Amino acid sequence: MESRSLVNFSGHQYLRQRLVLSILTGKNVRIDKIRSQDKDPGLRDYEVSLLRLLEKVTNGSVIEISVTGTAVLLKPGVVSGGPIIHDCPLSRSIGYFLEPLIMIAPFSKKPFQLTLRGITTDENDLSVDLIRTVTLPHLQLFGISDGLELRIKRRGAPPEGGGEVQFLCPIVKEVKTLNFVDPGKIKRIRGIAHAVRVNPQFSNRMIDASRSVLNRFIPDIYLYSDVYKGDESGKSPGYALSLLAESTTSAIHCSEAVSTPGETPEDIALLATRALLSEIRHGGCVDRKHQSLVLLMMVLGSEDIGQCRMEEPSVRTIQFLRDIKIFFGSVFNITPIDPTDSSNTELLYSCLGTGYVNVNRSLA
Amino acid sequence: MEDEGARLLDLLQAHGQQFLNSFDLSQPPRKKQRLEDSPEEPENKDFEEWRGFSNATVSTYPSEENNDDDTPYEYDDGFTASSSTKMPDVVVFSDSRQRPSEQFSKAQKKAFMATKLTSITETDGAPHRDEDDTQNDHEDTSNAQNDALLHRLVHTKLLSGSLNPALNLTHAQRDKALSGRVLELAGKTKLGKGEVAIRAAERNKASKRVREGLLRKKDEREKQQLEEAKNLGNYHPTLKKLFDTSSGSSDRQRRVRGLGMGVGRFSGGTLKLSKQEINSVTGRGVHGAARHGHNTSRGRR
């Protein structure tokens, strides 16, 4: 006797955001035709690991995977939280697993104390540095701040990994409405350069190369070199540079570049720096990587009009907006900021919040 | 005399000039050599020298400070004593690294790399002063504040407990109360036990009979109080210290345990000696680095 509705999707893309929306709304979701035409059909190991992690994090959820692995049914339970430890596979980095959890962590029963082990820095997903310095401050815009922490205990570069992070998130009753329309001007640039199991001068070289480009813009630039030694530096060599630019209205733009075999640190640093500059040129109050998170939190806000000024949505964001309409029924009103000025591609996103209240939280 | 001095000076000048001219100051052959084996150079050289793209040379390899790229390579046959008298072109370029920012950002770095979100997003407005300066400032203000507070307290509350007229104290009692209070403030006795110490000292001045009599009377009085407390129901075994008749019981904690062999600890059938004890017995190692990282209390006195 299932009184909850069932939503059907097909394809392996956008899997994480669909699972998150299902957990938040409580609707069952069925995803089929997962890589059915592929040489390796069905779910990959990291997707199965993600489902297992969601099962650990929630209480009472039922996950059914078909025999061939090409279809999965999720009947979501209640997000319980508490102390959880999970070993992530070495095929994707910790950022892949942490992003959907950040979306559901504020609405759990008990505050999250999540320990994830695996690869911390990868070129496919956000590295833990950027999550700590950019993604979590975006949560602060919505009133989730007290007790929000990400501790990087160890670093782990691909392919061997060996990293460990601990994520602590408080629970909130409801999320504040966002009204963020002024991007401001960039006032400072910060960066983290780290190198594990290679010559420690690599991080200095990256910092010098990056500074050579950024120095002419603003004076307040500081690039830190994060040093991890011995056991805490993981099992494989690697280095990366993460940059973020903060504006006067605390809008953050970020970029990063990860080492690949055969590239010099100077090249990596220039890649990251130019990516940051192009992100800043696109403008907006939120950068492309965090559009989904901000739009979701706007939908979950109180029953009031929330507004945010961002640049054009990426492909993933467009699909996310469609999925939000399916799950929540909310529609976004997207208008250009300046209709007369055709060179300005920024858009104003506004929506009516659904007034989502965290009913799971234990009232101690 | 004077032209003798001038002649000697000229000699010295010529000697020096000759010495300088014997060196090849434009150094082209070394530069040629460096360009040849520069693929290995970047790995070995100190990377402090790489100045970024502001030093636009043809090659991307790190170049040294006084590199004169403008002068063409002059043929040096190695036979002539002074091949060129041309002075090297000095190219001065600005360092791409900002040094002041490294110093003031130590606290900012801690705040940025912190795990708690609130410290990352805190905006830092005023330029950060040096840590030592702020500490000294805090010390100075707190010392002055402490002095003022002490002055105020001494003249109002600390010593005037005995001046309360409601207690009807005689002059002798007031005197002993004040001395006791001074002892407490000076830290010679525990709080509340100042007057007790004064009276005990005075008791010792009396003759033997008087002294013993006073002590006996004190014991009797205390036994009486203990009985009264038990009768009234005010007593509990945990309050034993309060009704303690003799003050010698507090010293029982310090009783020496064990065999006390003089040096070392004897336990489990073995005598355990530390390096310091061995050295003290053999009389060695006293003068050379006598502290060995311990005894940190011997700092400033």
XYZ file of C-alpha atoms in Angstrom:
665
model
C 0.000 0.000 0.000
C 2.290 2.707 -1.211
C 0.603 6.025 -0.843
C 3.735 7.833 -1.963
C 4.066 8.665 -5.589
C 6.658 7.190 -7.857
C 8.821 9.198 -10.199
C 10.507 7.560 -13.154
C 13.740 8.526 -14.809
C 16.086 6.896 -17.213
C 19.792 7.182 -17.758
C 22.758 7.339 -15.441
C 23.250 11.074 -15.756
C 22.185 13.409 -12.977
C 21.841 10.392 -10.714
C 22.996 12.171 -7.567
C 20.666 15.125 -7.847
C 17.684 12.845 -8.452
C 18.484 10.767 -5.400
C 18.834 13.902 -3.291
C 15.521 15.301 -4.456
C 13.856 11.988 -3.728
C 15.177 11.936 -0.183
C 14.138 15.509 0.441
C 10.616 15.142 -0.876
C 10.029 11.574 0.267
C 8.888 10.421 -3.162
C 10.004 7.057 -4.453
C 12.215 7.264 -7.491
C 12.925 4.617 -10.083
C 15.805 5.031 -12.496
C 16.171 2.532 -15.288
C 18.093 2.061 -18.528
C 21.317 2.839 -16.681
C 24.034 2.390 -19.305
C 21.974 -0.355 -20.910
C 23.713 0.022 -24.283
C 27.162 0.229 -22.780
C 29.884 -2.384 -22.908
C 29.797 -2.359 -19.114
C 26.112 -2.128 -18.380
C 24.592 -1.138 -15.083
C 25.682 0.863 -12.122
C 29.336 1.598 -11.563
C 31.092 0.819 -8.316
C 31.082 4.422 -7.121
C 27.356 4.728 -7.758
C 26.703 1.598 -5.740
C 28.943 2.983 -3.027
C 26.940 6.207 -3.057
C 23.712 4.261 -2.642
C 25.242 2.399 0.262
C 26.308 5.663 1.826
C 22.820 7.092 1.457
C 21.490 4.001 3.115
C 23.847 4.544 6.052
C 22.880 8.155 6.348
C 19.143 7.581 6.273
C 16.943 5.380 8.383
C 14.340 3.187 6.817
C 15.209 3.666 3.199
C 14.889 0.736 0.851
C 17.103 0.425 -2.189
C 16.436 -2.213 -4.780
C 18.857 -2.799 -7.607
C 17.905 -5.024 -10.505
C 19.846 -8.170 -11.344
C 21.699 -6.618 -14.232
C 22.219 -3.376 -12.347
C 20.535 -1.245 -14.962
C 17.613 -0.214 -12.785
C 17.428 1.045 -9.231
C 14.453 1.854 -7.016
C 14.860 4.102 -3.994
C 12.187 4.366 -1.322
C 13.659 7.074 0.843
C 13.589 7.028 4.597
C 14.351 9.681 7.133
C 17.759 11.372 7.181
C 19.180 10.392 10.533
C 22.790 11.568 10.538
C 25.023 11.056 13.527
C 28.514 9.544 13.385
C 29.106 7.719 10.104
C 32.243 6.333 8.550
C 32.451 5.408 4.885
C 35.251 4.223 2.662
C 34.854 5.643 -0.805
C 36.115 3.656 -3.783
C 39.180 4.890 -5.597
C 37.363 5.523 -8.851
C 35.876 8.888 -7.826
C 36.997 11.447 -5.319
C 35.389 12.306 -2.011
C 33.825 15.419 -3.543
C 31.533 13.208 -5.610
C 30.089 11.706 -2.447
C 30.166 14.843 -0.363
C 28.205 17.098 -2.711
C 24.845 15.328 -2.410
C 25.349 14.900 1.317
C 25.884 18.616 1.779
C 22.471 19.145 0.246
C 20.710 16.884 2.732
C 22.853 17.323 5.833
C 21.076 20.378 7.304
C 17.782 18.467 7.334
C 18.783 15.420 9.282
C 17.666 14.191 12.659
C 21.033 14.495 14.357
C 23.985 16.608 13.330
C 26.216 14.925 10.789
C 29.602 13.635 11.855
C 30.666 12.069 8.628
C 34.113 10.595 8.010
C 34.966 9.796 4.416
C 38.085 8.070 3.230
C 39.397 8.006 -0.295
C 40.810 10.416 -2.826
C 40.612 14.037 -1.789
C 41.628 15.842 -4.970
C 40.536 14.888 -8.434
C 39.957 16.639 -11.727
C 36.383 15.413 -12.099
C 34.829 16.780 -8.915
C 35.346 19.582 -6.473
C 38.348 19.027 -4.266
C 37.986 19.153 -0.513
C 39.797 22.493 -0.375
C 37.163 24.141 -2.515
C 34.357 22.459 -0.632
C 35.713 23.786 2.614
C 36.341 27.327 1.463
C 33.587 27.868 -1.098
C 30.713 25.393 -0.812
C 30.304 25.618 2.936
C 30.257 29.445 2.932
C 27.432 29.196 0.420
C 25.505 27.309 3.079
C 26.152 30.183 5.419
C 24.114 32.422 3.154
C 21.100 30.393 4.170
C 21.653 30.531 7.886
C 23.530 27.280 8.377
C 26.745 28.292 10.043
C 27.186 27.348 13.655
C 29.182 24.149 13.886
C 29.718 23.744 10.150
C 33.164 22.276 9.643
C 35.193 20.263 7.227
C 38.389 18.890 8.655
C 40.952 17.548 6.238
C 42.761 14.941 8.242
C 44.818 13.462 5.441
C 45.256 14.139 1.760
C 45.038 11.472 -0.883
C 45.908 11.879 -4.530
C 44.780 9.476 -7.245
C 45.267 6.589 -7.959
C 46.021 5.222 -4.523
C 44.171 7.708 -2.374
C 44.605 7.450 1.355
C 42.859 10.688 2.258
C 40.423 11.280 5.072
C 38.037 14.123 5.767
C 35.527 14.750 8.497
C 32.384 16.702 7.810
C 30.335 18.213 10.622
C 27.082 19.907 9.849
C 24.477 21.349 12.215
C 20.766 20.842 11.746
C 18.382 23.660 11.075
C 14.657 23.919 11.277
C 14.265 25.821 8.066
C 16.377 27.634 5.567
C 16.425 31.404 5.187
C 15.291 33.159 2.057
C 18.072 34.415 -0.159
C 18.186 37.832 -1.685
C 21.520 38.141 -3.413
C 21.465 40.500 -6.336
C 24.606 42.543 -5.931
C 27.773 40.806 -7.048
C 30.053 43.624 -5.903
C 33.672 43.971 -6.933
C 36.409 41.495 -6.198
C 38.277 42.557 -3.110
C 40.589 39.649 -2.402
C 41.907 36.474 -3.868
C 42.961 33.501 -1.804
C 44.442 30.230 -2.896
C 45.672 26.931 -1.574
C 48.544 25.149 -3.229
C 49.409 21.728 -1.978
C 51.837 19.075 -3.054
C 51.963 15.579 -1.631
C 54.788 13.139 -2.081
C 56.643 15.383 -4.519
C 59.215 18.096 -4.197
C 57.767 20.678 -1.810
C 59.050 23.424 -4.079
C 56.231 22.563 -6.478
C 53.713 24.467 -4.412
C 56.030 27.477 -4.315
C 56.421 27.311 -8.069
C 52.684 27.215 -8.548
C 52.250 30.168 -6.250
C 54.866 32.200 -8.103
C 53.380 31.412 -11.487
C 49.896 32.292 -10.349
C 51.040 35.516 -8.744
C 52.738 36.600 -11.938
C 49.332 36.834 -13.561
C 47.208 38.027 -10.671
C 49.459 40.684 -9.217
C 48.423 43.389 -11.606
C 44.789 43.291 -10.575
C 44.433 43.739 -6.830
C 46.952 43.928 -4.020
C 45.237 41.605 -1.592
C 46.314 38.251 -2.919
C 47.489 35.531 -0.659
C 48.255 32.010 -1.737
C 48.931 29.547 1.003
C 50.968 26.439 0.589
C 49.450 23.605 2.527
C 52.001 21.164 3.766
C 51.170 17.612 4.671
C 53.967 15.261 5.539
C 54.496 11.616 6.117
C 51.458 9.547 6.756
C 49.050 12.391 6.263
C 50.089 12.970 2.691
C 48.432 9.895 1.274
C 49.820 7.164 -0.895
C 50.319 8.759 -4.286
C 52.144 11.843 -5.515
C 50.249 14.836 -6.825
C 49.810 18.571 -6.538
C 47.012 21.023 -7.152
C 46.130 24.654 -6.922
C 42.727 25.939 -5.810
C 41.883 29.599 -6.167
C 38.963 31.615 -4.938
C 38.051 35.243 -5.346
C 35.811 36.996 -2.873
C 33.912 40.150 -3.599
C 32.793 43.012 -1.428
C 29.357 41.420 -1.052
C 30.900 38.015 -0.206
C 30.167 36.438 -3.560
C 32.773 33.769 -4.212
C 34.181 32.541 -7.504
C 36.504 29.589 -7.579
C 38.633 27.491 -9.848
C 41.186 24.785 -9.496
C 43.625 22.680 -11.443
C 45.033 19.284 -10.592
C 48.326 17.831 -11.691
C 48.554 15.424 -14.594
C 51.601 13.422 -15.607
C 53.917 15.421 -17.806
C 52.770 18.912 -16.900
C 54.854 21.414 -15.011
C 53.526 23.177 -11.920
C 53.700 26.481 -13.761
C 51.296 25.207 -16.402
C 48.882 23.960 -13.789
C 48.985 27.273 -11.992
C 48.340 29.230 -15.181
C 45.427 26.944 -16.009
C 43.853 27.574 -12.631
C 44.489 31.306 -12.790
C 42.990 31.735 -16.229
C 39.989 29.643 -15.246
C 39.474 31.905 -12.252
C 39.660 35.013 -14.390
C 37.131 33.628 -16.851
C 34.803 32.704 -13.965
C 35.034 36.238 -12.672
C 34.296 37.581 -16.130
C 31.096 35.603 -16.302
C 30.033 37.472 -13.220
C 27.099 36.777 -11.034
C 26.923 36.170 -7.338
C 27.355 32.417 -7.501
C 29.706 30.563 -9.784
C 28.739 27.738 -12.125
C 29.774 24.892 -9.891
C 27.482 25.890 -7.054
C 24.423 26.904 -8.993
C 22.589 23.678 -8.130
C 23.181 23.996 -4.418
C 22.007 27.583 -4.275
C 18.922 26.936 -6.387
C 17.944 23.982 -4.222
C 18.286 25.994 -1.053
C 16.201 28.754 -2.589
C 13.428 26.285 -3.299
C 13.587 24.927 0.242
C 13.367 28.372 1.773
C 10.431 29.904 3.559
C 7.320 30.865 1.622
C 8.698 34.033 0.227
C 10.238 35.189 -3.017
C 13.932 34.473 -3.114
C 16.197 36.116 -5.663
C 19.675 35.446 -6.884
C 21.728 36.870 -9.702
C 23.757 34.291 -11.572
C 25.131 33.723 -14.988
C 23.657 31.394 -17.569
C 22.828 27.958 -16.262
C 25.032 25.064 -17.159
C 23.579 21.910 -18.680
C 23.456 20.237 -15.319
C 21.647 23.202 -13.811
C 19.021 23.168 -16.544
C 18.262 19.508 -15.868
C 18.229 20.252 -12.160
C 15.599 22.917 -12.671
C 13.478 20.438 -14.597
C 13.826 17.846 -11.849
C 12.863 20.415 -9.221
C 9.685 21.065 -11.151
C 8.920 17.346 -11.177
C 9.598 16.780 -7.490
C 8.613 20.034 -5.822
C 6.369 21.584 -8.414
C 8.259 24.891 -8.108
C 9.132 26.930 -11.132
C 11.872 29.537 -11.410
C 11.375 32.869 -13.044
C 14.510 33.695 -14.994
C 14.899 37.153 -16.467
C 17.922 38.971 -17.808
C 19.336 41.562 -15.476
C 19.561 44.221 -18.095
C 17.362 43.595 -21.141
C 18.756 46.574 -22.992
C 22.385 45.574 -22.631
C 22.904 42.529 -24.839
C 26.514 41.911 -23.813
C 25.552 41.297 -20.204
C 24.514 37.654 -19.942
C 23.657 37.603 -16.275
C 20.236 36.443 -15.240
C 18.054 36.982 -12.217
C 16.601 33.774 -10.796
C 13.615 34.116 -8.545
C 11.264 31.569 -7.076
C 8.694 31.094 -4.382
C 10.034 28.904 -1.615
C 8.123 25.827 -0.543
C 8.513 26.446 3.170
C 10.308 23.156 3.800
C 10.645 22.459 7.499
C 13.005 19.908 8.954
C 10.554 17.593 10.683
C 13.191 14.967 11.345
C 15.201 16.872 13.873
C 15.161 15.529 17.385
C 13.877 18.202 19.713
C 16.120 17.563 22.650
C 105.869 65.402 0.395
C 102.570 66.031 -1.252
C 103.519 64.918 -4.729
C 105.143 61.884 -3.180
C 101.707 61.056 -1.752
C 100.031 61.863 -5.061
C 102.481 59.668 -6.918
C 101.855 56.766 -4.591
C 98.122 57.286 -5.002
C 98.450 57.194 -8.774
C 100.456 54.019 -8.543
C 97.796 52.442 -6.408
C 95.068 53.527 -8.825
C 96.878 52.117 -11.812
C 97.477 48.875 -9.974
C 93.836 48.580 -9.139
C 92.714 49.372 -12.658
C 95.048 46.785 -14.058
C 93.709 44.251 -11.593
C 90.140 44.971 -12.665
C 90.937 44.849 -16.328
C 92.466 41.431 -16.000
C 88.955 40.010 -15.471
C 86.559 39.415 -18.299
C 83.521 41.253 -17.041
C 81.012 40.557 -19.794
C 81.293 36.765 -19.166
C 79.926 35.471 -22.444
C 81.484 31.974 -22.406
C 79.863 31.077 -19.097
C 76.495 32.191 -20.455
C 76.885 30.025 -23.540
C 77.697 27.054 -21.356
C 74.694 27.654 -19.172
C 72.309 27.703 -22.104
C 73.630 24.377 -23.268
C 73.003 22.394 -20.132
C 69.939 24.263 -18.974
C 67.494 21.336 -19.359
C 68.954 20.011 -16.130
C 69.322 23.398 -14.525
C 65.735 24.153 -13.431
C 65.614 21.103 -11.280
C 68.837 21.885 -9.457
C 68.625 25.631 -9.146
C 67.020 27.480 -6.333
C 63.511 28.377 -7.436
C 63.511 31.616 -5.558
C 65.080 33.107 -8.649
C 62.272 32.454 -11.087
C 60.718 35.822 -11.618
C 57.659 34.898 -13.681
C 56.673 36.320 -17.000
C 57.612 39.869 -16.145
C 61.180 38.959 -17.017
C 60.492 38.286 -20.668
C 63.461 36.426 -22.042
C 63.491 34.303 -25.124
C 63.968 31.085 -23.220
C 61.674 30.114 -20.401
C 64.479 28.874 -18.244
C 65.364 30.720 -15.034
C 67.912 33.448 -15.598
C 70.266 35.070 -13.162
C 69.966 38.595 -11.874
C 72.460 40.555 -13.865
C 71.817 38.881 -17.137
C 72.735 41.146 -19.988
C 70.676 39.824 -22.818
C 71.147 42.986 -24.771
C 74.881 42.667 -25.326
C 75.773 40.410 -28.209
C 78.119 37.605 -27.585
C 81.641 38.847 -28.055
C 84.247 36.551 -29.379
C 86.781 35.795 -26.734
C 89.902 34.084 -27.999
C 91.258 33.642 -24.548
C 94.690 34.997 -25.359
C 94.377 38.703 -24.850
C 94.645 39.828 -21.262
C 91.718 42.234 -21.271
C 89.178 41.271 -23.885
C 86.630 43.997 -23.271
C 86.420 47.059 -21.144
C 82.669 47.258 -21.562
C 80.784 47.316 -18.285
C 77.832 44.932 -18.061
C 74.355 46.285 -18.505
C 72.501 46.003 -15.276
C 68.849 45.122 -15.704
C 66.772 45.770 -12.630
C 63.307 44.349 -12.514
C 60.794 44.219 -9.739
C 60.227 41.126 -7.744
C 56.864 39.567 -8.487
C 56.453 38.402 -4.936
C 55.040 40.723 -2.312
C 57.070 40.412 0.825
C 55.033 42.445 3.357
C 51.983 40.280 2.818
C 53.881 37.238 4.023
C 54.560 38.764 7.363
C 51.215 40.184 8.296
C 49.180 37.196 7.246
C 50.121 34.627 9.838
C 46.908 35.080 11.758
C 45.006 35.431 8.502
C 46.469 32.156 7.304
C 45.334 30.445 10.474
C 41.879 31.896 10.051
C 41.663 30.917 6.393
C 42.909 27.385 6.819
C 40.810 26.798 9.891
C 38.191 24.103 9.816
C 35.463 26.215 11.355
C 33.490 28.258 8.869
C 33.080 31.305 11.013
C 36.774 32.004 11.099
C 37.154 31.609 7.327
C 34.549 34.150 6.422
C 35.436 36.744 9.028
C 36.585 39.843 7.230
C 39.804 41.370 8.449
C 39.705 45.122 8.186
C 42.555 46.844 9.996
C 46.155 45.915 9.162
C 47.336 43.268 11.500
C 49.908 44.358 14.038
C 52.823 42.255 15.060
C 51.945 39.633 17.643
C 54.623 40.684 20.104
C 53.487 44.284 20.036
C 49.933 43.385 20.899
C 51.079 41.127 23.692
C 53.235 43.837 25.197
C 50.400 46.289 24.950
C 48.105 43.931 26.743
C 50.675 43.437 29.470
C 51.216 47.138 29.985
C 47.554 47.984 30.224
C 46.805 45.060 32.489
C 49.683 45.903 34.831
C 48.490 49.479 35.189
C 44.960 48.273 35.650
C 46.072 45.828 38.290
C 47.924 48.538 40.156
C 44.890 50.788 40.200
C 42.660 47.965 41.337
C 45.011 47.004 44.124
C 45.211 50.572 45.340
C 41.450 50.863 45.416
C 40.918 47.580 47.207
C 43.602 48.099 49.829
C 42.123 51.388 50.821
C 38.551 50.205 50.992
C 37.866 46.545 51.556
C 40.815 44.235 51.954
C 42.082 45.139 55.385
C 39.053 46.643 56.998
C 37.139 43.553 57.984
C 38.102 44.171 61.561
C 36.952 47.777 61.508
C 33.297 46.786 61.518
C 31.911 48.404 64.704
C 29.148 45.824 65.044
C 31.663 43.191 66.113
C 32.744 45.115 69.248
C 36.326 44.029 68.969
C 38.854 45.148 71.541
C 42.037 46.780 70.428
C 44.021 43.556 70.880
C 41.556 41.588 68.805
C 41.499 44.208 66.098
C 45.280 44.252 66.021
C 45.541 40.476 65.618
C 42.849 40.468 62.954
C 44.695 43.089 60.928
C 48.037 41.274 61.163
C 46.377 38.032 60.187
C 44.805 39.674 57.169
C 48.138 41.148 56.110
C 49.683 37.677 56.288
C 46.944 36.283 54.069
C 47.366 38.999 51.492
C 51.100 38.494 51.443
C 50.494 34.855 50.691
C 52.213 33.462 53.744
C 49.150 31.589 54.965
C 46.025 30.163 53.454
C 42.977 32.377 53.281
C 41.135 32.423 56.577
C 44.048 31.041 58.574
C 45.948 34.305 59.057
C 44.717 35.072 62.539
C 45.178 31.455 63.610
C 48.844 31.691 62.628
C 49.307 34.933 64.556
C 47.763 33.482 67.685
C 49.831 30.304 67.400
C 53.020 32.380 67.124
C 52.051 34.339 70.196
C 51.268 31.217 72.091
C 54.779 29.984 71.506
C 56.171 33.026 73.296
C 54.572 31.992 76.614
C 56.171 29.664 79.174
C 55.804 25.922 78.987
C 53.003 25.627 81.482
C 50.975 28.397 79.920
C 51.499 26.981 76.467
C 50.470 23.459 77.394
C 47.493 24.760 79.296
C 46.329 26.768 76.338
C 46.629 23.769 74.048
C 44.699 21.537 76.415
C 41.941 24.101 76.655
C 41.811 24.350 72.881
C 41.432 20.573 72.525
C 38.661 20.472 75.077
C 36.796 23.253 73.392
C 37.003 21.555 70.028
C 35.801 18.217 71.382
C 32.879 20.060 72.914
C 32.025 21.639 69.589
C 32.192 18.289 67.818
C 29.799 16.736 70.312
C 27.395 19.619 70.027
C 27.406 19.349 66.250
C 26.671 15.632 66.439
C 23.852 16.230 68.904
C 22.293 18.924 66.790
C 22.617 16.748 63.692
C 25.006 19.072 61.884
C 27.774 16.525 61.554
C 28.711 14.324 58.587
C 31.871 12.227 58.155
C 32.850 14.330 55.166
C 33.106 17.333 57.471
C 35.901 15.758 59.489
C 38.391 18.348 58.297
C 36.246 21.122 59.702
C 36.252 19.647 63.182
C 39.857 18.679 63.001
C 41.449 19.021 66.432
C 45.097 18.937 65.463
C 46.625 20.531 62.423
C 49.168 17.765 62.070
C 46.747 15.617 60.106
C 47.307 17.612 56.916
C 50.940 16.611 56.896
C 50.169 12.913 56.766
C 49.870 13.075 53.000
C 53.522 13.840 52.706
C 54.710 10.738 54.477
C 57.727 9.325 52.731
C 57.067 5.907 51.322
C 59.448 3.137 50.456
C 62.930 2.276 51.593
C 64.476 5.645 50.853
C 67.847 4.494 49.614
C 69.147 8.000 49.033
C 69.261 7.890 45.264
C 66.753 6.359 42.898
C 63.516 4.491 43.400
C 63.393 0.909 44.562
C 60.447 -1.022 43.250
C 59.853 -4.533 42.067
C 63.196 -5.706 43.316
C 65.188 -3.223 41.265
C 66.744 0.123 42.029
C 65.848 2.541 39.256
C 68.323 5.363 38.696
C 68.049 8.296 36.354
C 70.931 9.796 34.415
C 71.014 12.821 36.641
C 71.331 10.692 39.743
C 74.207 8.696 38.297
C 75.971 11.875 37.315
C 75.466 13.367 40.737
C 77.033 10.327 42.349
C 79.945 10.086 39.952
C 80.398 13.838 39.929
C 80.371 14.230 36.147
C 78.301 16.154 33.610
C 77.479 19.030 35.876
C 79.053 21.834 33.895
C 78.354 20.836 30.341
C 74.806 21.954 29.460
C 73.603 21.349 32.938
C 69.951 21.768 32.135
C 69.397 19.342 29.242
C 66.066 20.915 28.441
C 64.723 20.550 31.960
C 64.590 22.968 34.849
C 62.732 25.594 32.892
C 61.917 27.519 36.033
C 65.382 28.966 36.116
C 64.473 31.651 33.613
C 64.163 35.216 34.628
C 63.873 35.757 38.327
